[in-house]
Amino acid sequence: MRLIVDHVTRYSYDQPVRGVVQSHRLTPTVFEGQTVVDWQVTVTDGCPGGVFRDGAGDRVQAWSVAGPVSEIVVHVKGVVETRDLTGVLRGHREIVRPEVYLRETTPTWADAALIELSSAADDASGPLDAAHRLSGAVADAIAYAPGTTEAHTTAAEALAQGKGVCQDHAHALIAMARHRGIPARYVSGYLFADAEGQPHEAAHAWAELWIVGLGWVGFDPANRCCPDERYIRLGSGLDALDAAPIRGIARGPGSETMNVRVVVAPEATQGQTQQ
Amino acid sequence: MADYFNEMYHSGAVRTPYARLEDWMKTMPAEFRQMKQAEAEALFRRIGITFAVYGEGGDPDRLIPFDMFPRVFTGAEWARLERGIKQRARALNAFLVDVYGRGEIVKAGRIPANLVYQNEAYEKAVVGFVPPKGVYSHIVGIDLVRTGPDDFFVLEDNCRTPSGVSYMLENREIMMRMFPELFRANRIQPVDSYSDRLRRTLASVAPAKCKGDPCIVILTPGHFNSAYYEHSFLADLMGVELVEGQDLFVEGEYVWMRTTEGPKRVDVIYRRIDDAFIDPLCFRPDSMLGVPGLMDVYRSGGVSICSAPGAGVADDKAVYTYVPEMVRFYLGEEPILQNVPTWQCAKADDLKYVLERLPELVVKEVHGSGGYGMLVGPKSTREQIEAFRAKIEKDPDNYIAQPTLALSTTPTFVAEGIAPRHVDLRPYCLVGEQIDLVPGGLTRVALTEGSLVVNSSQGGGVKDTWVLAE
């Protein structure tokens, strides 16, 4: 599938700031499931900084913007050819050991309720089945409900209220998998969802679990599936913060307003827009 | 005290390195000694050196007691220590490059994978990155204790930012001012080249992008930090800027320092800030102490950070057990310095052994420091031991145990005159393009009679440490 991405993030400051520094994970992952046809990231008045591929295989690009500045627009535009590998991250080069992704972080801490929920995998026939069961249990326990959680919501909190978005689904699945000794990580990317499906976020997130024999395999509890040709993978981390496509900070007293618009559409068709 | 090795008196005689100190000690009138002690304290107060040694906590404004009786090593003793310290510093750095690279030592089964890869101090952000000259830990502080004429043990390694080196330098300075005659009578190797050597070490790891004389800075968390005095002291001695996070900024591919003449590019940052705080874009997002974007510049080769982020995985108390194995694995040598035998309560057999022998062991928290949260079995009451037993049983993974070492003593000035007190030693090994060590270190002394805990927060003091020329 050939997907077109148009992703605009607009940062506005109520009073000009002295400068902005950002770190981007905004380049599609290199693996057999996707090939970049065209890709471009621009930052208004931005000065590109260091660029490197990190140990997890993500391409990181730094940017700085010299102030005073009142508004910055990060614009990602590109075309990616995707293939359905049923979630398997085949042909990806990375050197971080899977065991590193057993470490607990605040949002992925497994409380008693998450541990209880992870018993869904108790009578699984094997690791892959166990992963599917965990993902299904998350989908059953946390209903998709935008606006009910925030960036800092933990997996435990989302489960307690039974509602959340893709970030919460991914955190919950990661927490449960790690509790069972399965390395798990957070993945950020894009999703094209057709009109008939459930409501989705075009800027999307899911989890990858380390399955012995297969390697990293993606699971998207929010959509009860494994990533296929509708998904574009950008980067990974221990949790949402660690895998964030954009991490940035402004120098100065001004307060920031962020506005995001993401359109993901198959080439030569109408796309979907999300504010 | 018969069981302890006295570094001055052994087998009924004065050991050679202390030969010229016996007269000095015996002929010093009490009033003169008190006068000198007051003078020393006034000097320390005047220079404002009142901080705690790395991670010890305690009142930052409290003066650490200075004992005027020097601790002395012969040139031959030191030569062996020096080889052992340098060997260990090389192995620790080889380990760091390995575990952030191919992980051969783990693959070879010489250290458990979980100890390394699930360690809190293991930084995923630097996996695959080899710092300039392959050095992660540029200043390695190795804590040593002695139990006999030829018996030295490593208590712990400090690979991040070991502090206390300013005491080594100030103790010497003050001794030379107060007792110049001692420095004429003894051939004492100087330590004052430390700052030049530190500067040379830092300059030698400047990034490849740096052409010409590198710009070095010391990055401090600020004046409220207990080691701030040391940060400014070292900056002064090296002739480099002492900066806080807000004095630096990232633009393009480099880190810059604000100066009155405009921005100046920075090549090497000797940071005295923990990993978690150095860059809010990579680590703790709420940190105000660091420099946003620093890690991206570092990873793309625009600046060097000393010690390198991630170095802490080598000095974890559980990883410590495997350092002799690192020496064999990377260097193909036998360790010159021995580890203290250590039982890990995380292992069932070890736990059983430890719980059966609590009254004779020292038990420590895996991540603890500063002499807090530890049990010294032989010095504890039955109630204290039982209370500690409950703590270990509740969370065995959090504890390690070691035999109670018979730490050596050196003569020390105490209220009643001169008496033996237990000591340890922290030398500061410099690792850059070359590996370098000044002849000396920081001797800490347990001033309380019979105490084996030398930490300043637990009533410890410091001494000048002499290495005699052969």
JSON list of N, CA, C and O in Angstrom, two decimals, chain A residues 21 23 47-50 52-55 60 62 64 95-97 99-103 241-242 247-249 251, chain B residues 101-103 113 117-120 122 124 127-128 249 251-253 258 280-283 285 292 296 299-300:
[
{"chain": "A", "resi": 21, "resn": "VAL", "atom": "N", "xyz": [14.72, 24.01, 21.22]},
{"chain": "A", "resi": 21, "resn": "VAL", "atom": "CA", "xyz": [15.54, 22.86, 20.83]},
{"chain": "A", "resi": 21, "resn": "VAL", "atom": "C", "xyz": [14.63, 21.65, 20.76]},
{"chain": "A", "resi": 21, "resn": "VAL", "atom": "O", "xyz": [13.81, 21.45, 21.67]},
{"chain": "A", "resi": 23, "resn": "SER", "atom": "N", "xyz": [14.26, 17.30, 19.52]},
{"chain": "A", "resi": 23, "resn": "SER", "atom": "CA", "xyz": [14.87, 16.04, 19.10]},
{"chain": "A", "resi": 23, "resn": "SER", "atom": "C", "xyz": [13.77, 15.24, 18.41]},
{"chain": "A", "resi": 23, "resn": "SER", "atom": "O", "xyz": [12.73, 14.97, 19.02]},
{"chain": "A", "resi": 47, "resn": "CYS", "atom": "N", "xyz": [17.42, 25.28, 12.46]},
{"chain": "A", "resi": 47, "resn": "CYS", "atom": "CA", "xyz": [18.81, 24.97, 12.11]},
{"chain": "A", "resi": 47, "resn": "CYS", "atom": "C", "xyz": [19.00, 23.48, 12.42]},
{"chain": "A", "resi": 47, "resn": "CYS", "atom": "O", "xyz": [18.87, 23.07, 13.58]},
{"chain": "A", "resi": 48, "resn": "PRO", "atom": "N", "xyz": [19.25, 22.65, 11.41]},
{"chain": "A", "resi": 48, "resn": "PRO", "atom": "CA", "xyz": [19.38, 21.21, 11.70]},
{"chain": "A", "resi": 48, "resn": "PRO", "atom": "C", "xyz": [20.62, 20.95, 12.55]},
{"chain": "A", "resi": 48, "resn": "PRO", "atom": "O", "xyz": [21.67, 21.53, 12.34]},
{"chain": "A", "resi": 49, "resn": "GLY", "atom": "N", "xyz": [20.46, 20.07, 13.51]},
{"chain": "A", "resi": 49, "resn": "GLY", "atom": "CA", "xyz": [21.59, 19.72, 14.39]},
{"chain": "A", "resi": 49, "resn": "GLY", "atom": "C", "xyz": [22.12, 18.35, 14.03]},
{"chain": "A", "resi": 49, "resn": "GLY", "atom": "O", "xyz": [22.00, 17.90, 12.88]},
{"chain": "A", "resi": 50, "resn": "GLY", "atom": "N", "xyz": [22.66, 17.68, 15.02]},
{"chain": "A", "resi": 50, "resn": "GLY", "atom": "CA", "xyz": [23.24, 16.37, 14.78]},
{"chain": "A", "resi": 50, "resn": "GLY", "atom": "C", "xyz": [22.20, 15.35, 14.34]},
{"chain": "A", "resi": 50, "resn": "GLY", "atom": "O", "xyz": [21.03, 15.46, 14.68]},
{"chain": "A", "resi": 52, "resn": "PHE", "atom": "N", "xyz": [21.77, 10.99, 13.76]},
{"chain": "A", "resi": 52, "resn": "PHE", "atom": "CA", "xyz": [22.40, 9.69, 13.96]},
{"chain": "A", "resi": 52, "resn": "PHE", "atom": "C", "xyz": [21.32, 8.62, 14.05]},
{"chain": "A", "resi": 52, "resn": "PHE", "atom": "O", "xyz": [20.15, 8.94, 14.26]},
{"chain": "A", "resi": 53, "resn": "ARG", "atom": "N", "xyz": [21.74, 7.38, 13.87]},
{"chain": "A", "resi": 53, "resn": "ARG", "atom": "CA", "xyz": [20.82, 6.26, 14.09]},
{"chain": "A", "resi": 53, "resn": "ARG", "atom": "C", "xyz": [21.16, 5.68, 15.45]},
{"chain": "A", "resi": 53, "resn": "ARG", "atom": "O", "xyz": [22.31, 5.38, 15.73]},
{"chain": "A", "resi": 54, "resn": "ASP", "atom": "N", "xyz": [20.18, 5.58, 16.32]},
{"chain": "A", "resi": 54, "resn": "ASP", "atom": "CA", "xyz": [20.49, 5.12, 17.68]},
{"chain": "A", "resi": 54, "resn": "ASP", "atom": "C", "xyz": [20.52, 3.59, 17.76]},
{"chain": "A", "resi": 54, "resn": "ASP", "atom": "O", "xyz": [20.30, 2.90, 16.76]},
{"chain": "A", "resi": 55, "resn": "GLY", "atom": "N", "xyz": [20.81, 3.09, 18.94]},
{"chain": "A", "resi": 55, "resn": "GLY", "atom": "CA", "xyz": [20.98, 1.66, 19.12]},
{"chain": "A", "resi": 55, "resn": "GLY", "atom": "C", "xyz": [19.73, 0.85, 18.83]},
{"chain": "A", "resi": 55, "resn": "GLY", "atom": "O", "xyz": [19.81, -0.35, 18.53]},
{"chain": "A", "resi": 60, "resn": "VAL", "atom": "N", "xyz": [17.54, 9.69, 14.57]},
{"chain": "A", "resi": 60, "resn": "VAL", "atom": "CA", "xyz": [17.27, 10.85, 15.41]},
{"chain": "A", "resi": 60, "resn": "VAL", "atom": "C", "xyz": [17.86, 12.08, 14.76]},
{"chain": "A", "resi": 60, "resn": "VAL", "atom": "O", "xyz": [19.01, 12.06, 14.29]},
{"chain": "A", "resi": 62, "resn": "ALA", "atom": "N", "xyz": [18.29, 16.27, 15.41]},
{"chain": "A", "resi": 62, "resn": "ALA", "atom": "CA", "xyz": [18.12, 17.40, 16.32]},
{"chain": "A", "resi": 62, "resn": "ALA", "atom": "C", "xyz": [17.86, 18.67, 15.52]},
{"chain": "A", "resi": 62, "resn": "ALA", "atom": "O", "xyz": [18.33, 18.81, 14.38]},
{"chain": "A", "resi": 64, "resn": "SER", "atom": "N", "xyz": [17.39, 23.14, 16.16]},
{"chain": "A", "resi": 64, "resn": "SER", "atom": "CA", "xyz": [17.30, 24.28, 17.07]},
{"chain": "A", "resi": 64, "resn": "SER", "atom": "C", "xyz": [16.76, 25.47, 16.29]},
{"chain": "A", "resi": 64, "resn": "SER", "atom": "O", "xyz": [16.96, 25.59, 15.08]},
{"chain": "A", "resi": 95, "resn": "ILE", "atom": "N", "xyz": [20.71, -2.83, 17.84]},
{"chain": "A", "resi": 95, "resn": "ILE", "atom": "CA", "xyz": [21.63, -3.58, 18.69]},
{"chain": "A", "resi": 95, "resn": "ILE", "atom": "C", "xyz": [21.25, -3.54, 20.17]},
{"chain": "A", "resi": 95, "resn": "ILE", "atom": "O", "xyz": [21.90, -4.17, 20.99]},
{"chain": "A", "resi": 96, "resn": "VAL", "atom": "N", "xyz": [20.21, -2.80, 20.53]},
{"chain": "A", "resi": 96, "resn": "VAL", "atom": "CA", "xyz": [19.77, -2.83, 21.92]},
{"chain": "A", "resi": 96, "resn": "VAL", "atom": "C", "xyz": [19.23, -4.22, 22.22]},
{"chain": "A", "resi": 96, "resn": "VAL", "atom": "O", "xyz": [18.47, -4.78, 21.44]},
{"chain": "A", "resi": 97, "resn": "ARG", "atom": "N", "xyz": [19.65, -4.81, 23.35]},
{"chain": "A", "resi": 97, "resn": "ARG", "atom": "CA", "xyz": [19.21, -6.15, 23.70]},
{"chain": "A", "resi": 97, "resn": "ARG", "atom": "C", "xyz": [17.75, -6.14, 24.16]},
{"chain": "A", "resi": 97, "resn": "ARG", "atom": "O", "xyz": [17.34, -5.23, 24.87]},
{"chain": "A", "resi": 99, "resn": "GLU", "atom": "N", "xyz": [16.37, -7.62, 26.53]},
{"chain": "A", "resi": 99, "resn": "GLU", "atom": "CA", "xyz": [16.25, -7.55, 28.00]},
{"chain": "A", "resi": 99, "resn": "GLU", "atom": "C", "xyz": [16.14, -6.12, 28.53]},
{"chain": "A", "resi": 99, "resn": "GLU", "atom": "O", "xyz": [15.60, -5.89, 29.61]},
{"chain": "A", "resi": 100, "resn": "VAL", "atom": "N", "xyz": [16.69, -5.17, 27.75]},
{"chain": "A", "resi": 100, "resn": "VAL", "atom": "CA", "xyz": [16.63, -3.77, 28.19]},
{"chain": "A", "resi": 100, "resn": "VAL", "atom": "C", "xyz": [15.17, -3.34, 28.34]},
{"chain": "A", "resi": 100, "resn": "VAL", "atom": "O", "xyz": [14.83, -2.51, 29.17]},
{"chain": "A", "resi": 101, "resn": "TYR", "atom": "N", "xyz": [14.29, -3.96, 27.53]},
{"chain": "A", "resi": 101, "resn": "TYR", "atom": "CA", "xyz": [12.88, -3.58, 27.54]},
{"chain": "A", "resi": 101, "resn": "TYR", "atom": "C", "xyz": [12.07, -4.35, 28.57]},
{"chain": "A", "resi": 101, "resn": "TYR", "atom": "O", "xyz": [10.87, -4.52, 28.44]},
{"chain": "A", "resi": 102, "resn": "LEU", "atom": "N", "xyz": [12.75, -4.84, 29.59]},
{"chain": "A", "resi": 102, "resn": "LEU", "atom": "CA", "xyz": [12.06, -5.43, 30.73]},
{"chain": "A", "resi": 102, "resn": "LEU", "atom": "C", "xyz": [11.97, -4.41, 31.86]},
{"chain": "A", "resi": 102, "resn": "LEU", "atom": "O", "xyz": [11.34, -4.65, 32.88]},
{"chain": "A", "resi": 103, "resn": "ARG", "atom": "N", "xyz": [12.64, -3.28, 31.67]},
{"chain": "A", "resi": 103, "resn": "ARG", "atom": "CA", "xyz": [12.72, -2.31, 32.75]},
{"chain": "A", "resi": 103, "resn": "ARG", "atom": "C", "xyz": [11.38, -1.58, 32.93]},
{"chain": "A", "resi": 103, "resn": "ARG", "atom": "O", "xyz": [10.74, -1.21, 31.97]},
{"chain": "A", "resi": 241, "resn": "LEU", "atom": "N", "xyz": [6.94, 8.63, 26.41]},
{"chain": "A", "resi": 241, "resn": "LEU", "atom": "CA", "xyz": [7.89, 9.74, 26.45]},
{"chain": "A", "resi": 241, "resn": "LEU", "atom": "C", "xyz": [9.19, 9.36, 25.75]},
{"chain": "A", "resi": 241, "resn": "LEU", "atom": "O", "xyz": [9.75, 10.11, 24.96]},
{"chain": "A", "resi": 242, "resn": "ASP", "atom": "N", "xyz": [9.67, 8.15, 26.05]},
{"chain": "A", "resi": 242, "resn": "ASP", "atom": "CA", "xyz": [10.93, 7.68, 25.50]},
{"chain": "A", "resi": 242, "resn": "ASP", "atom": "C", "xyz": [10.85, 7.48, 23.97]},
{"chain": "A", "resi": 242, "resn": "ASP", "atom": "O", "xyz": [11.86, 7.56, 23.28]},
{"chain": "A", "resi": 247, "resn": "ARG", "atom": "N", "xyz": [10.49, 15.55, 20.87]},
{"chain": "A", "resi": 247, "resn": "ARG", "atom": "CA", "xyz": [10.70, 16.03, 22.24]},
{"chain": "A", "resi": 247, "resn": "ARG", "atom": "C", "xyz": [11.35, 17.38, 22.10]},
{"chain": "A", "resi": 247, "resn": "ARG", "atom": "O", "xyz": [12.31, 17.54, 21.35]},
{"chain": "A", "resi": 248, "resn": "GLY", "atom": "N", "xyz": [10.82, 18.36, 22.80]},
{"chain": "A", "resi": 248, "resn": "GLY", "atom": "CA", "xyz": [11.37, 19.70, 22.63]},
{"chain": "A", "resi": 248, "resn": "GLY", "atom": "C", "xyz": [11.22, 20.53, 23.87]},
{"chain": "A", "resi": 248, "resn": "GLY", "atom": "O", "xyz": [10.51, 20.17, 24.81]},
{"chain": "A", "resi": 249, "resn": "ILE", "atom": "N", "xyz": [11.93, 21.65, 23.88]},
{"chain": "A", "resi": 249, "resn": "ILE", "atom": "CA", "xyz": [11.86, 22.54, 25.02]},
{"chain": "A", "resi": 249, "resn": "ILE", "atom": "C", "xyz": [12.13, 23.96, 24.52]},
{"chain": "A", "resi": 249, "resn": "ILE", "atom": "O", "xyz": [12.94, 24.16, 23.62]},
{"chain": "A", "resi": 251, "resn": "ARG", "atom": "N", "xyz": [13.13, 27.96, 25.51]},
{"chain": "A", "resi": 251, "resn": "ARG", "atom": "CA", "xyz": [13.75, 28.78, 26.56]},
{"chain": "A", "resi": 251, "resn": "ARG", "atom": "C", "xyz": [12.97, 30.08, 26.65]},
{"chain": "A", "resi": 251, "resn": "ARG", "atom": "O", "xyz": [12.83, 30.79, 25.65]},
{"chain": "B", "resi": 101, "resn": "GLY", "atom": "N", "xyz": [28.15, -2.08, 23.28]},
{"chain": "B", "resi": 101, "resn": "GLY", "atom": "CA", "xyz": [28.42, -2.53, 21.92]},
{"chain": "B", "resi": 101, "resn": "GLY", "atom": "C", "xyz": [27.94, -3.95, 21.74]},
{"chain": "B", "resi": 101, "resn": "GLY", "atom": "O", "xyz": [26.76, -4.25, 21.91]},
{"chain": "B", "resi": 102, "resn": "ARG", "atom": "N", "xyz": [28.88, -4.86, 21.51]},
{"chain": "B", "resi": 102, "resn": "ARG", "atom": "CA", "xyz": [28.49, -6.22, 21.17]},
{"chain": "B", "resi": 102, "resn": "ARG", "atom": "C", "xyz": [28.11, -7.08, 22.38]},
{"chain": "B", "resi": 102, "resn": "ARG", "atom": "O", "xyz": [27.51, -8.13, 22.23]},
{"chain": "B", "resi": 103, "resn": "GLY", "atom": "N", "xyz": [28.50, -6.66, 23.56]},
{"chain": "B", "resi": 103, "resn": "GLY", "atom": "CA", "xyz": [28.13, -7.42, 24.75]},
{"chain": "B", "resi": 103, "resn": "GLY", "atom": "C", "xyz": [28.78, -8.78, 24.83]},
{"chain": "B", "resi": 103, "resn": "GLY", "atom": "O", "xyz": [28.18, -9.75, 25.28]},
{"chain": "B", "resi": 113, "resn": "ALA", "atom": "N", "xyz": [23.12, -11.50, 32.11]},
{"chain": "B", "resi": 113, "resn": "ALA", "atom": "CA", "xyz": [22.55, -10.45, 31.26]},
{"chain": "B", "resi": 113, "resn": "ALA", "atom": "C", "xyz": [21.69, -9.48, 32.06]},
{"chain": "B", "resi": 113, "resn": "ALA", "atom": "O", "xyz": [21.75, -8.27, 31.85]},
{"chain": "B", "resi": 117, "resn": "TYR", "atom": "N", "xyz": [21.75, -5.50, 31.55]},
{"chain": "B", "resi": 117, "resn": "TYR", "atom": "CA", "xyz": [20.75, -4.86, 30.70]},
{"chain": "B", "resi": 117, "resn": "TYR", "atom": "C", "xyz": [19.51, -4.38, 31.43]},
{"chain": "B", "resi": 117, "resn": "TYR", "atom": "O", "xyz": [18.77, -3.56, 30.93]},
{"chain": "B", "resi": 118, "resn": "GLN", "atom": "N", "xyz": [19.28, -4.92, 32.62]},
{"chain": "B", "resi": 118, "resn": "GLN", "atom": "CA", "xyz": [18.15, -4.41, 33.38]},
{"chain": "B", "resi": 118, "resn": "GLN", "atom": "C", "xyz": [18.59, -3.48, 34.50]},
{"chain": "B", "resi": 118, "resn": "GLN", "atom": "O", "xyz": [17.80, -3.08, 35.35]},
{"chain": "B", "resi": 119, "resn": "ASN", "atom": "N", "xyz": [19.86, -3.16, 34.49]},
{"chain": "B", "resi": 119, "resn": "ASN", "atom": "CA", "xyz": [20.41, -2.26, 35.49]},
{"chain": "B", "resi": 119, "resn": "ASN", "atom": "C", "xyz": [19.87, -0.84, 35.26]},
{"chain": "B", "resi": 119, "resn": "ASN", "atom": "O", "xyz": [19.84, -0.37, 34.14]},
{"chain": "B", "resi": 120, "resn": "GLU", "atom": "N", "xyz": [19.49, -0.19, 36.34]},
{"chain": "B", "resi": 120, "resn": "GLU", "atom": "CA", "xyz": [18.98, 1.18, 36.21]},
{"chain": "B", "resi": 120, "resn": "GLU", "atom": "C", "xyz": [19.99, 2.12, 35.58]},
{"chain": "B", "resi": 120, "resn": "GLU", "atom": "O", "xyz": [19.63, 3.11, 34.95]},
{"chain": "B", "resi": 122, "resn": "TYR", "atom": "N", "xyz": [22.09, 1.39, 33.25]},
{"chain": "B", "resi": 122, "resn": "TYR", "atom": "CA", "xyz": [22.38, 1.08, 31.85]},
{"chain": "B", "resi": 122, "resn": "TYR", "atom": "C", "xyz": [21.55, 2.01, 30.98]},
{"chain": "B", "resi": 122, "resn": "TYR", "atom": "O", "xyz": [20.32, 2.02, 31.05]},
{"chain": "B", "resi": 124, "resn": "LYS", "atom": "N", "xyz": [20.04, 3.10, 27.62]},
{"chain": "B", "resi": 124, "resn": "LYS", "atom": "CA", "xyz": [19.70, 2.67, 26.27]},
{"chain": "B", "resi": 124, "resn": "LYS", "atom": "C", "xyz": [20.12, 3.72, 25.24]},
{"chain": "B", "resi": 124, "resn": "LYS", "atom": "O", "xyz": [20.49, 3.38, 24.12]},
{"chain": "B", "resi": 127, "resn": "VAL", "atom": "N", "xyz": [23.56, 3.15, 23.58]},
{"chain": "B", "resi": 127, "resn": "VAL", "atom": "CA", "xyz": [23.91, 1.85, 22.99]},
{"chain": "B", "resi": 127, "resn": "VAL", "atom": "C", "xyz": [24.41, 2.07, 21.56]},
{"chain": "B", "resi": 127, "resn": "VAL", "atom": "O", "xyz": [23.81, 2.81, 20.79]},
{"chain": "B", "resi": 128, "resn": "GLY", "atom": "N", "xyz": [25.53, 1.46, 21.26]},
{"chain": "B", "resi": 128, "resn": "GLY", "atom": "CA", "xyz": [26.08, 1.56, 19.92]},
{"chain": "B", "resi": 128, "resn": "GLY", "atom": "C", "xyz": [27.01, 2.76, 19.73]},
{"chain": "B", "resi": 128, "resn": "GLY", "atom": "O", "xyz": [27.57, 2.94, 18.66]},
{"chain": "B", "resi": 249, "resn": "PHE", "atom": "N", "xyz": [24.04, 26.29, 25.85]},
{"chain": "B", "resi": 249, "resn": "PHE", "atom": "CA", "xyz": [22.87, 26.01, 25.02]},
{"chain": "B", "resi": 249, "resn": "PHE", "atom": "C", "xyz": [23.31, 25.28, 23.76]},
{"chain": "B", "resi": 249, "resn": "PHE", "atom": "O", "xyz": [24.47, 25.32, 23.37]},
{"chain": "B", "resi": 251, "resn": "GLU", "atom": "N", "xyz": [22.96, 24.78, 19.77]},
{"chain": "B", "resi": 251, "resn": "GLU", "atom": "CA", "xyz": [22.51, 25.36, 18.51]},
{"chain": "B", "resi": 251, "resn": "GLU", "atom": "C", "xyz": [23.21, 24.63, 17.38]},
{"chain": "B", "resi": 251, "resn": "GLU", "atom": "O", "xyz": [24.43, 24.47, 17.42]},
{"chain": "B", "resi": 252, "resn": "GLY", "atom": "N", "xyz": [22.42, 24.18, 16.41]},
{"chain": "B", "resi": 252, "resn": "GLY", "atom": "CA", "xyz": [22.99, 23.41, 15.32]},
{"chain": "B", "resi": 252, "resn": "GLY", "atom": "C", "xyz": [23.63, 22.15, 15.86]},
{"chain": "B", "resi": 252, "resn": "GLY", "atom": "O", "xyz": [23.07, 21.46, 16.70]},
{"chain": "B", "resi": 253, "resn": "GLU", "atom": "N", "xyz": [24.84, 21.87, 15.43]},
{"chain": "B", "resi": 253, "resn": "GLU", "atom": "CA", "xyz": [25.49, 20.61, 15.80]},
{"chain": "B", "resi": 253, "resn": "GLU", "atom": "C", "xyz": [26.38, 20.70, 17.03]},
{"chain": "B", "resi": 253, "resn": "GLU", "atom": "O", "xyz": [27.13, 19.78, 17.33]},
{"chain": "B", "resi": 258, "resn": "ARG", "atom": "N", "xyz": [27.60, 30.81, 26.88]},
{"chain": "B", "resi": 258, "resn": "ARG", "atom": "CA", "xyz": [27.41, 32.26, 26.81]},
{"chain": "B", "resi": 258, "resn": "ARG", "atom": "C", "xyz": [28.61, 32.94, 27.45]},
{"chain": "B", "resi": 258, "resn": "ARG", "atom": "O", "xyz": [28.99, 32.59, 28.57]},
{"chain": "B", "resi": 280, "resn": "PRO", "atom": "N", "xyz": [17.00, 17.24, 29.53]},
{"chain": "B", "resi": 280, "resn": "PRO", "atom": "CA", "xyz": [15.57, 16.93, 29.67]},
{"chain": "B", "resi": 280, "resn": "PRO", "atom": "C", "xyz": [14.95, 16.35, 28.40]},
{"chain": "B", "resi": 280, "resn": "PRO", "atom": "O", "xyz": [13.87, 15.77, 28.46]},
{"chain": "B", "resi": 281, "resn": "LEU", "atom": "N", "xyz": [15.63, 16.48, 27.25]},
{"chain": "B", "resi": 281, "resn": "LEU", "atom": "CA", "xyz": [15.07, 15.91, 26.02]},
{"chain": "B", "resi": 281, "resn": "LEU", "atom": "C", "xyz": [15.40, 14.42, 25.89]},
{"chain": "B", "resi": 281, "resn": "LEU", "atom": "O", "xyz": [14.89, 13.74, 25.03]},
{"chain": "B", "resi": 282, "resn": "CYS", "atom": "N", "xyz": [16.29, 13.93, 26.75]},
{"chain": "B", "resi": 282, "resn": "CYS", "atom": "CA", "xyz": [16.67, 12.53, 26.66]},
{"chain": "B", "resi": 282, "resn": "CYS", "atom": "C", "xyz": [16.33, 11.80, 27.95]},
{"chain": "B", "resi": 282, "resn": "CYS", "atom": "O", "xyz": [15.88, 10.67, 27.93]},
{"chain": "B", "resi": 283, "resn": "PHE", "atom": "N", "xyz": [16.57, 12.45, 29.07]},
{"chain": "B", "resi": 283, "resn": "PHE", "atom": "CA", "xyz": [16.31, 11.81, 30.36]},
{"chain": "B", "resi": 283, "resn": "PHE", "atom": "C", "xyz": [15.16, 12.52, 31.06]},
{"chain": "B", "resi": 283, "resn": "PHE", "atom": "O", "xyz": [14.17, 12.80, 30.41]},
{"chain": "B", "resi": 285, "resn": "PRO", "atom": "N", "xyz": [12.43, 14.72, 32.00]},
{"chain": "B", "resi": 285, "resn": "PRO", "atom": "CA", "xyz": [11.95, 15.92, 31.30]},
{"chain": "B", "resi": 285, "resn": "PRO", "atom": "C", "xyz": [11.80, 17.13, 32.22]},
{"chain": "B", "resi": 285, "resn": "PRO", "atom": "O", "xyz": [11.75, 18.26, 31.75]},
{"chain": "B", "resi": 292, "resn": "PRO", "atom": "N", "xyz": [19.25, 21.25, 27.43]},
{"chain": "B", "resi": 292, "resn": "PRO", "atom": "CA", "xyz": [18.35, 20.58, 26.48]},
{"chain": "B", "resi": 292, "resn": "PRO", "atom": "C", "xyz": [19.03, 20.33, 25.13]},
{"chain": "B", "resi": 292, "resn": "PRO", "atom": "O", "xyz": [19.62, 21.26, 24.57]},
{"chain": "B", "resi": 296, "resn": "ASP", "atom": "N", "xyz": [21.85, 14.74, 21.96]},
{"chain": "B", "resi": 296, "resn": "ASP", "atom": "CA", "xyz": [21.88, 14.61, 20.50]},
{"chain": "B", "resi": 296, "resn": "ASP", "atom": "C", "xyz": [23.22, 15.12, 19.95]},
{"chain": "B", "resi": 296, "resn": "ASP", "atom": "O", "xyz": [23.78, 14.55, 19.02]},
{"chain": "B", "resi": 299, "resn": "ARG", "atom": "N", "xyz": [25.78, 12.41, 20.87]},
{"chain": "B", "resi": 299, "resn": "ARG", "atom": "CA", "xyz": [25.67, 11.21, 20.04]},
{"chain": "B", "resi": 299, "resn": "ARG", "atom": "C", "xyz": [26.12, 11.46, 18.61]},
{"chain": "B", "resi": 299, "resn": "ARG", "atom": "O", "xyz": [26.53, 10.53, 17.91]},
{"chain": "B", "resi": 300, "resn": "SER", "atom": "N", "xyz": [26.04, 12.69, 18.16]},
{"chain": "B", "resi": 300, "resn": "SER", "atom": "CA", "xyz": [26.47, 12.96, 16.79]},
{"chain": "B", "resi": 300, "resn": "SER", "atom": "C", "xyz": [27.89, 13.50, 16.75]},
{"chain": "B", "resi": 300, "resn": "SER", "atom": "O", "xyz": [28.35, 14.02, 15.73]}
]
